[in-house]
Coordinates of C-alpha atoms in Angstrom, one line a residue:
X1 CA -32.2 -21.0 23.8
X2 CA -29.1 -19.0 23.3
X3 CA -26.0 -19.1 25.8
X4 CA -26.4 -15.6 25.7
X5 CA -30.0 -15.2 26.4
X6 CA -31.5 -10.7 26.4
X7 CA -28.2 -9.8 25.1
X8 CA -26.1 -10.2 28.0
X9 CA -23.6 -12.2 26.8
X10 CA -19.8 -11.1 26.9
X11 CA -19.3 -8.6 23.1
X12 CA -16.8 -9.4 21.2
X13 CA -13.2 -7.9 21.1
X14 CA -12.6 -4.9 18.8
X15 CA -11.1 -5.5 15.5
X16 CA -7.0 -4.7 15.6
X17 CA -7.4 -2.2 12.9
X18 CA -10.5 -0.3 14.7
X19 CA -10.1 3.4 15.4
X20 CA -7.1 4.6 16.2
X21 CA -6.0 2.2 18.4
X22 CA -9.1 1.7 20.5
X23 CA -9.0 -2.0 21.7
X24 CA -5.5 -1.1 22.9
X25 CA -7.3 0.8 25.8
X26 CA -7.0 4.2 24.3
X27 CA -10.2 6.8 24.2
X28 CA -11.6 8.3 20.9
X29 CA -12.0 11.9 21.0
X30 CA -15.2 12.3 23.0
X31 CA -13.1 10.5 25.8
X32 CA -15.2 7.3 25.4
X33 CA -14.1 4.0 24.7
X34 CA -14.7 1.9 21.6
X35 CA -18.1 0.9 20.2
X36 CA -17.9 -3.1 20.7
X37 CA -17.3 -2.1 24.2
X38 CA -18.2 1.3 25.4
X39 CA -19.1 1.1 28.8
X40 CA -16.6 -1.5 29.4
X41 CA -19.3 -4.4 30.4
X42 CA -17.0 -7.2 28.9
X43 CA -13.2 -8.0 29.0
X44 CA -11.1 -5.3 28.8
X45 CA -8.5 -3.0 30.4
X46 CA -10.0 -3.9 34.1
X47 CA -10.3 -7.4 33.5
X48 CA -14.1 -8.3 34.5
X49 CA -14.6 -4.9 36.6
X50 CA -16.6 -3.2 33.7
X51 CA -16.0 0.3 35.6
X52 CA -11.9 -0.4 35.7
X53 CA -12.3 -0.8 32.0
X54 CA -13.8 2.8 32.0
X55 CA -11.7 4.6 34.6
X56 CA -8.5 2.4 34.9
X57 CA -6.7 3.6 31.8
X58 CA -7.9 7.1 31.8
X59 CA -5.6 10.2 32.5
X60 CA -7.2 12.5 35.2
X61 CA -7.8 15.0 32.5
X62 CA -10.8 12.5 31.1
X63 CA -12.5 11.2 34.8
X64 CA -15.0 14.5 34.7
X65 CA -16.8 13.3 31.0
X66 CA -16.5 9.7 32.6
X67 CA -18.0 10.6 36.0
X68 CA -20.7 12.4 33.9
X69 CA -21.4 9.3 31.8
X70 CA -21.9 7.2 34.8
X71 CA -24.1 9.9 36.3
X72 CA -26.2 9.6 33.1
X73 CA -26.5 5.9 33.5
X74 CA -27.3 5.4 36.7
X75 CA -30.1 8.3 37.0
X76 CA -31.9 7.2 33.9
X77 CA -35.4 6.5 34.6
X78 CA -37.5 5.7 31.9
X79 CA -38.6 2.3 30.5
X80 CA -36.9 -1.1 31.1
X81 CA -34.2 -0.3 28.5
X82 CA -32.5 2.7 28.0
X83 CA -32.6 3.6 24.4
X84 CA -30.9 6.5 24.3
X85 CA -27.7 4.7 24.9
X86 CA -28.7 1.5 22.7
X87 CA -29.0 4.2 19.6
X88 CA -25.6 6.0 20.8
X89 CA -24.1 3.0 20.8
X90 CA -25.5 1.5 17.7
X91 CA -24.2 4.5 15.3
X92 CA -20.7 4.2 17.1
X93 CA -20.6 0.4 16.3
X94 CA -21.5 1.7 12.8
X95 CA -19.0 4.2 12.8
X96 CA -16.8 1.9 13.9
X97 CA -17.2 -0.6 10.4
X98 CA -17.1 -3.9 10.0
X99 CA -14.8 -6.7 10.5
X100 CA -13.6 -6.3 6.5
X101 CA -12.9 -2.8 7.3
X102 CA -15.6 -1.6 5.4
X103 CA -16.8 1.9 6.7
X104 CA -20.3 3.2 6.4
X105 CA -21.0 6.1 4.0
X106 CA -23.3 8.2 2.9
X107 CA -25.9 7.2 0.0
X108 CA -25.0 8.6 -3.4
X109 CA -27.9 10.3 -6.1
X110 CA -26.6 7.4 -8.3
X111 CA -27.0 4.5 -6.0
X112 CA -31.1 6.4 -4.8
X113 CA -31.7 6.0 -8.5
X114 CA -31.0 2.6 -9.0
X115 CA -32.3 1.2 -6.2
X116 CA -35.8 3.0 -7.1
X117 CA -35.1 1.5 -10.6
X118 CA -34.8 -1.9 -8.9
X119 CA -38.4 -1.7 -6.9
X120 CA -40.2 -0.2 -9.7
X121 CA -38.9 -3.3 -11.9
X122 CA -39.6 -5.7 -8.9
X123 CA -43.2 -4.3 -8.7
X124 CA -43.6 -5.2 -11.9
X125 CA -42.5 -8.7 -12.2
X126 CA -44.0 -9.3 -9.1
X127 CA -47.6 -8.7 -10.6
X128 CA -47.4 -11.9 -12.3
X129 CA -46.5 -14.0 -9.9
X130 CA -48.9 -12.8 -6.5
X131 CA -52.8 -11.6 -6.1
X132 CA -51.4 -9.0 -3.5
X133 CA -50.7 -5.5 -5.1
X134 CA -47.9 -3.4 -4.8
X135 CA -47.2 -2.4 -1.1
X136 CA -44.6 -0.2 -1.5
X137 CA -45.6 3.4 -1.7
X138 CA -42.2 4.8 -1.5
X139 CA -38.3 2.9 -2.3
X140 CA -35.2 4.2 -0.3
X141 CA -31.8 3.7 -0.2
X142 CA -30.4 3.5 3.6
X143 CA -27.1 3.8 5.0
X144 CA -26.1 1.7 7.9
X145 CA -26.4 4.9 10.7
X146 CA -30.2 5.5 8.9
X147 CA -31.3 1.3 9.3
X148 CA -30.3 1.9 12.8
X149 CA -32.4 4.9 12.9
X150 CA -35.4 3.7 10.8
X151 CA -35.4 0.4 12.7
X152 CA -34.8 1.2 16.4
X153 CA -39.0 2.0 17.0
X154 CA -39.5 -1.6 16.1
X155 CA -36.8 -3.4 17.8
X156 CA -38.1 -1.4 20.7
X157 CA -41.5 -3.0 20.6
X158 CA -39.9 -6.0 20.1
X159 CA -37.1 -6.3 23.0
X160 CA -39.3 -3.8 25.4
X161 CA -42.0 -7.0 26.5
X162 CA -38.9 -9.1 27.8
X163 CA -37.0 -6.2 29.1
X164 CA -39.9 -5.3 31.4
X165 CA -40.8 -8.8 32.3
X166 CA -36.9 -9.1 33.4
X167 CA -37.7 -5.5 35.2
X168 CA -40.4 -6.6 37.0
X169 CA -38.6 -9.6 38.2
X170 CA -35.5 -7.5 39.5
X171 CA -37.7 -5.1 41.6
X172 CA -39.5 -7.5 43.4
X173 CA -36.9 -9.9 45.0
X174 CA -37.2 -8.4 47.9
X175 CA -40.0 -8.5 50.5
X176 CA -42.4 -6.1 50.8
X177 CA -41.8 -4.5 54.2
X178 CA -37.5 -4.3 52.9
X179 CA -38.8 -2.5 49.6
X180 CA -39.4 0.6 51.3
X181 CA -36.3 1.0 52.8
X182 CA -34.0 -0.4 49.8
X183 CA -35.9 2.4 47.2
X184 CA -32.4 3.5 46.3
X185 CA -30.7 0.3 45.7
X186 CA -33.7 -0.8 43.6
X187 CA -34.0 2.1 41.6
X188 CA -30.0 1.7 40.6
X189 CA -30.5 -1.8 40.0
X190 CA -33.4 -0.8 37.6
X191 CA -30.9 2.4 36.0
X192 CA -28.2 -0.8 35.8
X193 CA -30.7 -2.9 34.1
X194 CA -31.7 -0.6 31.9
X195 CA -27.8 0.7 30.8
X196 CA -27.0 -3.3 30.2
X197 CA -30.0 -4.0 28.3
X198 CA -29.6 -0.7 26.0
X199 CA -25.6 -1.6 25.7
X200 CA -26.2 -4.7 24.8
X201 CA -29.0 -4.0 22.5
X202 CA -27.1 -1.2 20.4
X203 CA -24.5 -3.6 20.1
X204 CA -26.4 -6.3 18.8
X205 CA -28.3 -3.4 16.4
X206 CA -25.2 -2.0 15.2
X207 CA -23.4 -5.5 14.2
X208 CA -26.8 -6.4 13.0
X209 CA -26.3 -3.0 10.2
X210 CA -23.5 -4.5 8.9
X211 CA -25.1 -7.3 7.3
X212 CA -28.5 -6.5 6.6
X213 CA -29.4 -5.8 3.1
X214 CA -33.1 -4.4 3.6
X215 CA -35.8 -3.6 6.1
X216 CA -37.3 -7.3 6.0
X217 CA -34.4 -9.8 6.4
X218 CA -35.7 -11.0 9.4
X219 CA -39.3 -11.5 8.3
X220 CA -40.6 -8.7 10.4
X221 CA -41.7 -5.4 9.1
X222 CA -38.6 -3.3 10.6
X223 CA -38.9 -0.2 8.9
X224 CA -41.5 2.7 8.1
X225 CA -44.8 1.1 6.2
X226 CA -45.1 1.3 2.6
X227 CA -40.9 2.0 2.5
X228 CA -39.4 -0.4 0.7
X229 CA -35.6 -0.1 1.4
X230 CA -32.3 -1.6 0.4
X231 CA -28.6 -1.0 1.9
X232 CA -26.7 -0.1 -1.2
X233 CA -23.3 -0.8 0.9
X234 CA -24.1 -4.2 1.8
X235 CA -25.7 -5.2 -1.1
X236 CA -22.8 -4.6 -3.3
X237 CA -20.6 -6.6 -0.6
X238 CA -23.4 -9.5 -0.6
X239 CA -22.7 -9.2 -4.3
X240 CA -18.9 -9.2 -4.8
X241 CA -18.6 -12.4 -2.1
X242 CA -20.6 -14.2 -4.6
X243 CA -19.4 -13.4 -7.7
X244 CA -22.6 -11.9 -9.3
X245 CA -23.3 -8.9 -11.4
X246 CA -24.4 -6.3 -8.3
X247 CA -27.3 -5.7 -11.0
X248 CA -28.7 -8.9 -10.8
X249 CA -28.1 -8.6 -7.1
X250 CA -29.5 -5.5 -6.2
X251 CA -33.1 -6.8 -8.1
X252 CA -33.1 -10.2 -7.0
X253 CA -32.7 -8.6 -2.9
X254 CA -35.3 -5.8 -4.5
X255 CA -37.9 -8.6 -5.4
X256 CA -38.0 -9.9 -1.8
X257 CA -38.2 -6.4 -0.2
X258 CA -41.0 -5.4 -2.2
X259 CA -42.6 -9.3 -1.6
X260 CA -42.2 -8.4 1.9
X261 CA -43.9 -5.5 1.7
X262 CA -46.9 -6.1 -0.7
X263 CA -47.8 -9.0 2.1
X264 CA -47.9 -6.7 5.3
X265 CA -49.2 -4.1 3.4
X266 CA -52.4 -5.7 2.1
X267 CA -52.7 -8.9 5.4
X268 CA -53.6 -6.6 7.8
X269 CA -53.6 -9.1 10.7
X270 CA -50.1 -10.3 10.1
X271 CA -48.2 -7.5 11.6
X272 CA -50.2 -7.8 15.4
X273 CA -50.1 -11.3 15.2
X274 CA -46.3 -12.2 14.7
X275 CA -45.7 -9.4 17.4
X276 CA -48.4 -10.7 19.5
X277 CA -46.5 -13.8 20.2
X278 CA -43.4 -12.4 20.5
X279 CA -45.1 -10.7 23.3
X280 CA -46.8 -13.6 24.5
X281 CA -43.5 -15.6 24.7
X282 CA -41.9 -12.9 26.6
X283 CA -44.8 -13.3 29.5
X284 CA -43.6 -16.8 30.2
X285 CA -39.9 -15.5 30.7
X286 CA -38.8 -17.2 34.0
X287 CA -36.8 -15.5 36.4
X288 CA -34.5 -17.4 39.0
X289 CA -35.4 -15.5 41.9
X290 CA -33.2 -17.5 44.3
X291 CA -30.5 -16.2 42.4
X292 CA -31.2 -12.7 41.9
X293 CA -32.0 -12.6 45.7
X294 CA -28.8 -13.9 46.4
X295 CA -27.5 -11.1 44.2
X296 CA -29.9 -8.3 46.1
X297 CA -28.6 -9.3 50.0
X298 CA -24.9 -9.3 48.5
X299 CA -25.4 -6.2 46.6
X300 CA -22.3 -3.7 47.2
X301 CA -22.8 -0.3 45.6
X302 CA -19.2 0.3 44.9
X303 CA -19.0 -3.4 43.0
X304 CA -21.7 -2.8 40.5
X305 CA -20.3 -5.4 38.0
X306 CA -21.8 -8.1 40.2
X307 CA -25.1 -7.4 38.6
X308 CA -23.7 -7.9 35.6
X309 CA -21.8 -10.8 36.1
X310 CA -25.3 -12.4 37.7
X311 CA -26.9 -11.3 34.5
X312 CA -24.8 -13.7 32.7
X313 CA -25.3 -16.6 34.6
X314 CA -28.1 -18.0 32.8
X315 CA -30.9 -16.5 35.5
X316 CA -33.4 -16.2 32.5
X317 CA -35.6 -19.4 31.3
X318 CA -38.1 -19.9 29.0
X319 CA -41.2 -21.3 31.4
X320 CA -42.0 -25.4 30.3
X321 CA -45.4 -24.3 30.1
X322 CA -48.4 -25.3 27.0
X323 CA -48.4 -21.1 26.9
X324 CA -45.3 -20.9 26.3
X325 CA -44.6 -23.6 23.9
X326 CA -47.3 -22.6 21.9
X327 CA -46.8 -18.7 21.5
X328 CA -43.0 -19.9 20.5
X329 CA -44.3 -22.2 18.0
X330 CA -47.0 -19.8 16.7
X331 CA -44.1 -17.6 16.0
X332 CA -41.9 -19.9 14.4
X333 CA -44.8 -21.0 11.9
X334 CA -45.5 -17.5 11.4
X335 CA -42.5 -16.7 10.2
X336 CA -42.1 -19.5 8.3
X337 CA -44.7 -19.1 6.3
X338 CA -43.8 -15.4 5.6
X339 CA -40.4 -16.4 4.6
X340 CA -41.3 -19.2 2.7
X341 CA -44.3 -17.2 0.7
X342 CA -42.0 -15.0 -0.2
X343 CA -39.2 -17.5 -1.4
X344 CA -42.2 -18.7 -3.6
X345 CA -43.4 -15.8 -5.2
X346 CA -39.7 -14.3 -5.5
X347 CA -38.5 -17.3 -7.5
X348 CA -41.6 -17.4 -9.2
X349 CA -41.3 -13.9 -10.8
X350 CA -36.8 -14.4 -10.9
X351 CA -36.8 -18.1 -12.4
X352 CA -37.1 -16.7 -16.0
X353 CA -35.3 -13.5 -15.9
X354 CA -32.4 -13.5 -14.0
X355 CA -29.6 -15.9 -14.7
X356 CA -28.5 -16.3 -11.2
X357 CA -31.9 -16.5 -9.4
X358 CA -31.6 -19.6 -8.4
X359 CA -27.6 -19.3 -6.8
X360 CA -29.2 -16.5 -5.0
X361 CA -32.3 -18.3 -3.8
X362 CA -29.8 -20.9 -2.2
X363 CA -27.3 -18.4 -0.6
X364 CA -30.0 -16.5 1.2
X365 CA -31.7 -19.9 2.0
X366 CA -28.7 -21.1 3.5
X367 CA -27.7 -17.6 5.2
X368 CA -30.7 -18.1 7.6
X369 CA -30.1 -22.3 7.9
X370 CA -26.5 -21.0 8.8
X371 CA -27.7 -18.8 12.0
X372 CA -27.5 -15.2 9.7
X373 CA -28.2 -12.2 11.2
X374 CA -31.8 -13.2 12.0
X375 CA -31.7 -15.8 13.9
X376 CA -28.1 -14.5 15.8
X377 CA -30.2 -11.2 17.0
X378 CA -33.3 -12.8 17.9
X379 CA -31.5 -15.1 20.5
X380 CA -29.3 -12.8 21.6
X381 CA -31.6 -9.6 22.1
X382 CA -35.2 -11.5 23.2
X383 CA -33.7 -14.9 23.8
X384 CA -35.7 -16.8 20.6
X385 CA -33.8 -19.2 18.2
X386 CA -36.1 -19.4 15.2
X387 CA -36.2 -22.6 13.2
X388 CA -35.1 -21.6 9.9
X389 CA -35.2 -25.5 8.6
X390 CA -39.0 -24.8 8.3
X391 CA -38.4 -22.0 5.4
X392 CA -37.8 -24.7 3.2
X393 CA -40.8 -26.5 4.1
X394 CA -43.0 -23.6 3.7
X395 CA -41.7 -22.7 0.7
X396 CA -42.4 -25.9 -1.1
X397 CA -46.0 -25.8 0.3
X398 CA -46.7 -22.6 -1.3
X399 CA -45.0 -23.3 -4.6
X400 CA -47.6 -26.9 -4.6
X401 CA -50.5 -24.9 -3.5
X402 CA -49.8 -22.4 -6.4
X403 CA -49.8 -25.6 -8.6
X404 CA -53.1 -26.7 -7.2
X405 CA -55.1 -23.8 -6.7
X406 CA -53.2 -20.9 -8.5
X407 CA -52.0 -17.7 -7.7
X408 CA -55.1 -16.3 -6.4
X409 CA -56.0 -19.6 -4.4
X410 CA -52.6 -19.7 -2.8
X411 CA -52.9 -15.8 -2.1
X412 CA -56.6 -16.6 -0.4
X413 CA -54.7 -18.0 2.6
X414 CA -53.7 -14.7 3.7
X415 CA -57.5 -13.8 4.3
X416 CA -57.8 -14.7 8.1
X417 CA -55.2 -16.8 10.4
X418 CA -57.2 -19.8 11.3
X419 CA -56.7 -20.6 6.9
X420 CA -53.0 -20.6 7.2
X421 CA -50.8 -24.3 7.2
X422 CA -50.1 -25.1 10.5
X423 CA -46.8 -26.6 11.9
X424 CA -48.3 -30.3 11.4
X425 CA -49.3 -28.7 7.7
X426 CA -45.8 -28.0 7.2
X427 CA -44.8 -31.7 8.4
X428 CA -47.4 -32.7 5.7
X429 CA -47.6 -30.2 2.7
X430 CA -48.8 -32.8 0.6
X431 CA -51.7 -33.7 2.9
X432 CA -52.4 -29.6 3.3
X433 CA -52.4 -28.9 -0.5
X434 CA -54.6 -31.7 -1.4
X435 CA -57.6 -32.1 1.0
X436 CA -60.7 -30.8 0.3
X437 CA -61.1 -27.4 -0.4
X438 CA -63.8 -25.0 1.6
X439 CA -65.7 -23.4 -0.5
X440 CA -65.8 -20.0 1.3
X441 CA -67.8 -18.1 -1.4
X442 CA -71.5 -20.1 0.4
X443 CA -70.1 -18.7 3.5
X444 CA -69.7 -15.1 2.2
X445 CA -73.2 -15.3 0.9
X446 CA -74.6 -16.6 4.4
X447 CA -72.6 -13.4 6.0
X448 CA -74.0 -10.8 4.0
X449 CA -77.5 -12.6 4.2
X450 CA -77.4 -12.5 8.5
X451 CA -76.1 -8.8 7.8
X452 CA -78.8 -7.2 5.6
X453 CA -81.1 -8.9 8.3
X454 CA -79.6 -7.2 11.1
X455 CA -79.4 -4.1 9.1
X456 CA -82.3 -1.4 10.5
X457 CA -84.7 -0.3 8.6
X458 CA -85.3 3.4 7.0
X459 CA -88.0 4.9 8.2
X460 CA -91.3 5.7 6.2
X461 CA -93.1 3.3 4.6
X462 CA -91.7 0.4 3.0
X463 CA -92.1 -0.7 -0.9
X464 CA -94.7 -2.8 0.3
X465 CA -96.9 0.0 2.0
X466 CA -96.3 2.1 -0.9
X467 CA -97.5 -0.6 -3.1
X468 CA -100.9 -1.3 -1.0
X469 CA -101.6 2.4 -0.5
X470 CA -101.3 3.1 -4.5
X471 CA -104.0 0.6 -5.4

């Protein structure tokens, strides 16, 4: 578990050189404070009162557009996170830059054109080395700002499951007959929730924009099917931190999008079931209700932050239960064999023609073992550490199974779930690759056998009658 489980963990200080002066407590020109820390949930100008980081350094001129933002907070009431402020957010962390300094920008004709380039060579190559066909219907190049806006549906059907359990939880602390009577106080707890989870969230989004270099670097399909999309700005800075041509880069990072994409374009299963139990490990999210009862009775309106501070206080574990531990590791195999199928195929179709294929197999191999972006958002925005440790593992069961069986043997897999390795496969790849093959082609022919049985008749006579009434 992460020390920081749902996101609401303490973000981190603004960058001394961020906009003009920001983390120094000054206000940008909308009169709002910085991106890493915009509604001043965190350390700051009021110490650990998150609304004396918003009010306490403002001139009187700038309490009515502060007054108003509050207003908007706590009278939201739609879902369990509010996602208009986790995308406002998000784009001003963007806007903000990175660490380095680096600044988002707008995507140049030149820079559309050779990332298209890239796919449409990455197609190619990658018809040798899988069975799957091209999934890609469309290549774009994004800029930061348009990942967050591309990817912001999904991370909403990811983060919404946990959000709601953690919802749920919060209104019903109280007992029934108090419910009635407390409808106000619940309903700002619930606005509350909903303003820490989307704060938290477009944080973790907009750091998250930084660093990605596609739509797939965390093995789930994040962006628009059939779109296979690259982050021109971050994959030249992948490339000059290395050392490599950003050619050689940008097609090597192309080759995995499009791997990415061939395999949730054409396993039609894959997409429900790796969100499936990411849903299924968010129904065993435990609540400490003693706690957050303790919170309700001490609740005082003009103290607000004590929700917050609660929030951090590790009330949220994973439930010990054979549910639980088995939707987590049906996840973690999941996406281990995604990753490591397309590790496989990627240095399968790179090994010959790119000089550095394998120095960038083992930096982005190590860039997940090294808690990357991937694992870093999944704990802190749904509370999941992923095991990257069994990429490696999967990888080298797909590359022996390709030995074994070939390309379209290894590619079978993919048919149906129940044919996949299992985590005790990945223990033993060896023992997976080698044991007797099912022949499924007998069972194919049994199917269709049971179906034309089942299949009604026309009507009118048969062959048969037409046979016997012609003699």
């Amino acid at each position: 578990m992460s020390d920081t489980p749902f996101g609401f963990g303490v973000p981190p200080e603004e960058p001394e050189d961020g906009d003009e002066g920001r983390n120094k407590g000054g206000q940008g020109g909308d009169g709002v404070s910085g991106p890493a820390n915009p509604f001043g949930f965190g350390p700051g100008a009021g110490g650990d009162n998150p609304f004396a980081a918003m009010f306490g350094s403002m001139n009187p001129n700038d309490l009515g557009a502060a007054f108003q933002q509050l207003g908007q907070m706590l009278s939201y009431e739609g879902g369990p996170v509010n996602w208009d402020m986790a995308k406002d957010i998000a784009r001003q962390t963007v806007a903000q830059g990175t660490a380095d300094g680096t600044k988002d920008a707008s995507v140049g004709p030149a820079e559309k054109s050779a990332v298209e380039e890239a796919v449409r060579l990455a197609d190619l190559w990658l018809d040798g080395a899988t069975s799957l066909p091209s999934g890609a219907s469309t290549a774009v190049a994004w800029s930061r700002a348009e990942w967050v806006e591309a990817t912001l549906p999904v991370w909403k059907e990811l983060v919404d499951p946990v959000a709601e359990r953690v919802g749920a939880a919060m209104g019903g602390v109280l007992p029934e007959e108090m419910q009635a009577m407390a409808g106000p106080l619940l309903g700002m707890m619930r606005s509350m929730g909903g303003a820490m989870f989307g704060q938290q969230i477009g944080q973790a989004v907009g750091v998250l924009a930084g660093e990605v270099v596609g739509s797939t670097d965390i093995g789930l399909p994040l962006g628009p099917a059939g779109k296979a999309a690259l982050l021109p700005l971050n994959v030249e800075a992948l490339g000059k931190d290395l050392g490599i041509d950003k050619n050689e880069v940008r097609l090597y990072l192309a080759l995995r999008e499009a791997a990415h994409q061939r395999l949730f374009a054409h396993v039609p299963w894959l997409r429900s079931h790796l969100f499936g139990a990411v849903e299924g490990y968010a129904r065993g999210i435990k609540v400490d209700t003693s706690k957050l009862e303790d919170v309700v009775g001490q609740f005082d309106p003009q103290s607000p932050e004590q929700l917050q501070e609660a929030l951090q206080q590790g009330m949220f574990q994973p439930e010990d239960t054979p549910e639980q531990k088995a939707a987590l590791a049906r996840l973690e195999t999941a996406l281990a064999l995604v990753e490591g199928w397309v590790d496989a195929v990627v240095h399968e179709a790179a090994k010959s023609r790119l000089t550095s294929a394998d120095a960038l197999r083992e930096t982005l191999r190590r860039r997940r073992a090294s808690g990357g972006p991937a694992e870093q958002t999944f704990a802190t925005l749904i509370g999941l550490e992923l095991r990257p440790r069994r990429l490696r593992d999967a990888s080298r069961l797909w590359a022996s199974l390709t030995d074994a069986r070939g390309v379209d043997g290894r590619d079978a897999l993919w048919e149906h779930p129940d044919m996949l390795p299992t985590a005790t496969d990945l223990d033993d790849p060896d023992g997976f690759v080698h044991h007797e093959q099912l022949d499924f082609s007998e069972l194919d022919k049994m199917l269709g056998e049971a179906a034309d049985q089942n299949r009604p008749k026309k009507d009118g006579p048969d062959e048969t009658e037409e046979d016997d009434s012609a003699k």
